[in-house]
Short mmCIF file of C-alpha atoms and ligand atoms in Angstrom, two decimals:
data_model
loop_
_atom_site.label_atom_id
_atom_site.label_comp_id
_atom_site.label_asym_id
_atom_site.label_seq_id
_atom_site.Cartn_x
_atom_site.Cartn_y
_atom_site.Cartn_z
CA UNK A 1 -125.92 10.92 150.74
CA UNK A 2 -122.97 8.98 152.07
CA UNK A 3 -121.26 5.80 150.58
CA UNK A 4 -120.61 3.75 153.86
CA UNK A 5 -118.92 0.59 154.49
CA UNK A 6 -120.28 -1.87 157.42
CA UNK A 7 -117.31 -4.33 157.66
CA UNK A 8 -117.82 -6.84 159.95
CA UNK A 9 -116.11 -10.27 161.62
CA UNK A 10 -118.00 -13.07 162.50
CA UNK A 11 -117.44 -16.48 163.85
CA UNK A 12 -121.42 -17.50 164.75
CA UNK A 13 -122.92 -15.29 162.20
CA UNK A 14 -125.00 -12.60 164.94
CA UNK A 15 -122.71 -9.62 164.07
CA UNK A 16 -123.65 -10.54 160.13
CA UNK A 17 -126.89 -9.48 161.18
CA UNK A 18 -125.98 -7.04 163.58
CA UNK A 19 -124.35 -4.97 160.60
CA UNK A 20 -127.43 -5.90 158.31
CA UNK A 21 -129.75 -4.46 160.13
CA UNK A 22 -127.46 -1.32 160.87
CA UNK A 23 -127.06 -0.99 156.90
CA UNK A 24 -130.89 -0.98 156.59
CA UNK A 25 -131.33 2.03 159.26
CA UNK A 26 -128.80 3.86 157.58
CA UNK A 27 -130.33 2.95 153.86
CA UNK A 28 -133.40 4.19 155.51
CA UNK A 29 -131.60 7.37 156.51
CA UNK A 30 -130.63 7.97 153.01
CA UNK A 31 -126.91 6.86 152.41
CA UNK A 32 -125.72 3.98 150.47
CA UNK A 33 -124.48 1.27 152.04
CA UNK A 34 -122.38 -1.73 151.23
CA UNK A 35 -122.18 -4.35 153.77
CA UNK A 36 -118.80 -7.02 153.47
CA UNK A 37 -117.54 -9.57 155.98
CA UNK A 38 -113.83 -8.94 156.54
CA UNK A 39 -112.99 -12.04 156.15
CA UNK A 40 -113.21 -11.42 152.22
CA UNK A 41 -112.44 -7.20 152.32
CA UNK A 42 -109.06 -6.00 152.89
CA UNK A 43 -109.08 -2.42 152.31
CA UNK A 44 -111.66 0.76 152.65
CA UNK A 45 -112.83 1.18 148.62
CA UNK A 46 -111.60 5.20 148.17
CA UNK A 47 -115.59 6.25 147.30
CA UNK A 48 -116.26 5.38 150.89
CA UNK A 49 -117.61 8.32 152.94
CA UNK A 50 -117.91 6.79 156.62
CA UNK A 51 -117.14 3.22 158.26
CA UNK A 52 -119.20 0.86 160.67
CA UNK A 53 -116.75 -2.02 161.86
CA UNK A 54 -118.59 -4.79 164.22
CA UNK A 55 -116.58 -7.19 165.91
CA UNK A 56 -117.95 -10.06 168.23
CA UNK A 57 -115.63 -11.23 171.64
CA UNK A 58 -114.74 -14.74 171.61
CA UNK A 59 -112.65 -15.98 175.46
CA UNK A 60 -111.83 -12.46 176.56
CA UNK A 61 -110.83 -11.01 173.23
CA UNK A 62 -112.10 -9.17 169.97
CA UNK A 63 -112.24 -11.33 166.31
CA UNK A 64 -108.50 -10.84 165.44
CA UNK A 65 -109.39 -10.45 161.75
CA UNK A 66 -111.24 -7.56 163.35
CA UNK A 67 -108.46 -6.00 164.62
CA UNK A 68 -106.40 -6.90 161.26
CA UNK A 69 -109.13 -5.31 159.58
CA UNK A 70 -108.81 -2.13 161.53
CA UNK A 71 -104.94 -2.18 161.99
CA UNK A 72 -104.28 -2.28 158.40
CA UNK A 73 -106.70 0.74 157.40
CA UNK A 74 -105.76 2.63 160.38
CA UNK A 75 -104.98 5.75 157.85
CA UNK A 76 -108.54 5.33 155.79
CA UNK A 77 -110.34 5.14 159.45
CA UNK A 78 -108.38 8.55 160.51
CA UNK A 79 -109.68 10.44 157.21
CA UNK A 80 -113.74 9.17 157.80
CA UNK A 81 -116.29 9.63 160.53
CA UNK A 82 -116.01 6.19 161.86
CA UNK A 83 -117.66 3.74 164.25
CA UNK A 84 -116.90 0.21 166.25
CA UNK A 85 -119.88 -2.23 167.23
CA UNK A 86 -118.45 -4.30 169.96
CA UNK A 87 -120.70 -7.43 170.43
CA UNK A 88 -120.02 -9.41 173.65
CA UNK A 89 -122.40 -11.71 176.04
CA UNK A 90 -120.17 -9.83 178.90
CA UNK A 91 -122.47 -6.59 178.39
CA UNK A 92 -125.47 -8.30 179.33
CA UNK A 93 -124.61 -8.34 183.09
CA UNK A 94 -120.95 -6.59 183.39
CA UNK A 95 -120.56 -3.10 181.29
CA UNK A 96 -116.87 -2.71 183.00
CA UNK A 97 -115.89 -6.42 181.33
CA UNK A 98 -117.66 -5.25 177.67
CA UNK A 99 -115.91 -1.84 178.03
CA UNK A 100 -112.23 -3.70 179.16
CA UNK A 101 -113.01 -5.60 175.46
CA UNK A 102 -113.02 -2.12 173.76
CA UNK A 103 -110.05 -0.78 175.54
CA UNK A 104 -108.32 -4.08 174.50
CA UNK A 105 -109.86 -3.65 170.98
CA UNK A 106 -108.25 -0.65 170.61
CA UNK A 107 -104.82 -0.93 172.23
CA UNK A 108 -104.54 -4.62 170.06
CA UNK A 109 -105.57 -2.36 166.80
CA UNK A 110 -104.24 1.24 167.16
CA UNK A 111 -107.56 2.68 166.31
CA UNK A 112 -109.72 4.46 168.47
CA UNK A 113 -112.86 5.17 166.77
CA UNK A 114 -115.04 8.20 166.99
CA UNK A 115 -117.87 6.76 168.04
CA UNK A 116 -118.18 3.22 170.07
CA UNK A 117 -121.34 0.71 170.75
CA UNK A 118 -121.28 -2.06 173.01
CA UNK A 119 -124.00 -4.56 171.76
CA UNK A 120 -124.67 -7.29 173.33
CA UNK A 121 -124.81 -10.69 171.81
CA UNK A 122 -126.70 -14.03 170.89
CA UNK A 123 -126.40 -17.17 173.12
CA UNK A 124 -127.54 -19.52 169.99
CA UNK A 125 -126.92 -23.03 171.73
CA UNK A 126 -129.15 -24.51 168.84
CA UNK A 127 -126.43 -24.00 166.58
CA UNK A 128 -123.50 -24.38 168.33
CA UNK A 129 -121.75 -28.23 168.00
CA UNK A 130 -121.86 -30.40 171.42
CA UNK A 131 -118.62 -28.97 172.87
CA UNK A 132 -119.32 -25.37 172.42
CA UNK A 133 -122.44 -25.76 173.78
CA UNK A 134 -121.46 -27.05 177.15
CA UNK A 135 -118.56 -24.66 177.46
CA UNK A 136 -121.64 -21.45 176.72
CA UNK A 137 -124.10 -23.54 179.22
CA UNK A 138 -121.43 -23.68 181.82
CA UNK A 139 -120.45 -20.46 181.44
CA UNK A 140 -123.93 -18.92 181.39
CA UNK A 141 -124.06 -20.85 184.78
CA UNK A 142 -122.02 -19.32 186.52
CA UNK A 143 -122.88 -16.28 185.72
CA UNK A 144 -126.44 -16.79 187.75
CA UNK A 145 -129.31 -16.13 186.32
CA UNK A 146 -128.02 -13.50 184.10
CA UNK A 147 -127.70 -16.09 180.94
CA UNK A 148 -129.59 -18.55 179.86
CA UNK A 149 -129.19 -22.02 180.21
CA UNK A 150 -132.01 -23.36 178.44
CA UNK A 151 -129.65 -24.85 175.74
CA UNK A 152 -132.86 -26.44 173.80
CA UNK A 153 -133.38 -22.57 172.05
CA UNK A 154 -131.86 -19.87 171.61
CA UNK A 155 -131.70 -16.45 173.26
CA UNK A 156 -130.32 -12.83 171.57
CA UNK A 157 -129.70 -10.19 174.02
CA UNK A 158 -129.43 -7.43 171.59
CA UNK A 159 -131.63 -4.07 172.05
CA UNK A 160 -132.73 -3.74 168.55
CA UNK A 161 -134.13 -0.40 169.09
CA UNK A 162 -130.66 0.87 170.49
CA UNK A 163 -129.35 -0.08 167.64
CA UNK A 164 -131.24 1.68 165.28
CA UNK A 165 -131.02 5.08 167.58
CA UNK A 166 -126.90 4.18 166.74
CA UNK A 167 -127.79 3.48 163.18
CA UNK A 168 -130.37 7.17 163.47
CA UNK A 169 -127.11 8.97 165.72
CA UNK A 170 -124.46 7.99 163.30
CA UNK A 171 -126.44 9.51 159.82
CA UNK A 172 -127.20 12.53 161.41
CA UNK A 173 -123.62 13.18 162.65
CA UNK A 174 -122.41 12.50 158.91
CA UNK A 175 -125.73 14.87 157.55
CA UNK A 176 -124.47 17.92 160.09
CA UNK A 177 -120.46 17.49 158.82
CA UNK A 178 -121.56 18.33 155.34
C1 LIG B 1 -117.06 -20.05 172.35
C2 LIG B 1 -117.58 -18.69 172.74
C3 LIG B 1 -116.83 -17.88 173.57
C4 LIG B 1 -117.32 -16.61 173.94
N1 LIG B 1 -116.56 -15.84 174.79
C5 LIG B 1 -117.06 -14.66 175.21
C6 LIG B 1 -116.33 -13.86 176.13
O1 LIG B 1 -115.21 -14.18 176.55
N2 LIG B 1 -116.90 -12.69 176.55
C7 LIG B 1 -118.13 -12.28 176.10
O2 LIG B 1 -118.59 -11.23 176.52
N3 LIG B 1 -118.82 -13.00 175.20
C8 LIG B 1 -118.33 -14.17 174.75
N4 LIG B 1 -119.03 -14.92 173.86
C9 LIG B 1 -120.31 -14.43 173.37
C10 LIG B 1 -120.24 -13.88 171.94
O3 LIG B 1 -119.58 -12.62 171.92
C11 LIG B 1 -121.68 -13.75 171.42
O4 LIG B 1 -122.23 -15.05 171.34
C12 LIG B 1 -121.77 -13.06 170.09
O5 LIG B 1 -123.14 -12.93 169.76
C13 LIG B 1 -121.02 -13.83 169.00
O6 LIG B 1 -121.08 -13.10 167.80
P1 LIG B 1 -120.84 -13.80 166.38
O7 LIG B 1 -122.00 -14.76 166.17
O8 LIG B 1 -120.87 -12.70 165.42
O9 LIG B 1 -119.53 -14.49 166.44
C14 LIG B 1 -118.57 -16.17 173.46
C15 LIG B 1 -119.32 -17.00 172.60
C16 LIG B 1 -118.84 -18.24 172.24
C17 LIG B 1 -119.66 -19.10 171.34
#
């Protein structure tokens, strides 16, 4: 059994549940698992065994209390089998732009993790304010048929059962390096 850490950045809430649902595959896998926003953890606690960090792209660029959050514990990610969740809309029609966020990610932090997911996001025009919304609608526009624009629900993109074969990958690395 592993203490982990899933430290995540949020500004509509998705990656919250994005690294819930990750803690609860790898509770299921055995390990203990405490999940904390970063906007209210600054370090990695010493007991911790292994780190998930899940950041969410907001015009063109990672959370940058994400990259704080990774920048300032580049030492404690070094010394633990580690892992970035990178959740963008972008991977829903153009890998190359969701894997340019990453490479970004990781220049902007210093920290190259060993193991990186690109997830991809929630369009959730229900709770967005009036501005927002029309910026997402527009955007989703343009990008033809790939987003919706149906801005009276809302739509998440993310492959569930991918990320639970992460969630299943990452315990059974951390099981075979013990
Ligand atoms: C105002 C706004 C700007 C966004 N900009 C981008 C972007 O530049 N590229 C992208 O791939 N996704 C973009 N997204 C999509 C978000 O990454 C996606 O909605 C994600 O689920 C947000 O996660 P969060 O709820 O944890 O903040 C944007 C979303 C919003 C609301």
């Amino acid at each position: 059994m592993t203490q982990i850490l899933v430290a995540y950045g949020t500004t509509e809430g998705h990656t919250g549940t994005i690294a819930e649902f990750v803690a609860d595959v790898l509770r299921e896998q055995g390990h203990e698992v405490t999940v904390a926003d970063v906007k209210a953890t600054d370090t990695v606690p010493d007991g911790c065994g292994a780190v998930v960090l899940g950041g969410s792209v907001h015009v063109g660029k990672h959370d940058p209390q994400v990259v704080d959050f990774a920048a300032r514990n580049l030492e404690a990610l070094a010394e633990r089998p580690s892992a970035f969740l990178s959740v963008s809309l972008a991977l829903v029609g153009d890998t190359a732009e969701a894997e340019k966020y990453v490479r970004d990610f990781e220049a902007d932090s210093g920290w190259t993790p060993d193991r990186v997911s690109l997830v991809a996001g929630a369009l959730l025009y229900t709770q967005y304010g009036f501005a927002k919304r029309q910026l997402m609608r527009t955007i989703a526009a343009s990008k033809r048929g790939v987003l919706s624009t149906d801005t009276s629900q809302d739509t998440v993109y993310t492959d569930w059962e991918a990320l639970r074969r992460f969630g299943e990958d990452f315990a059974a690395e951390l099981a075979a390096s013990h």
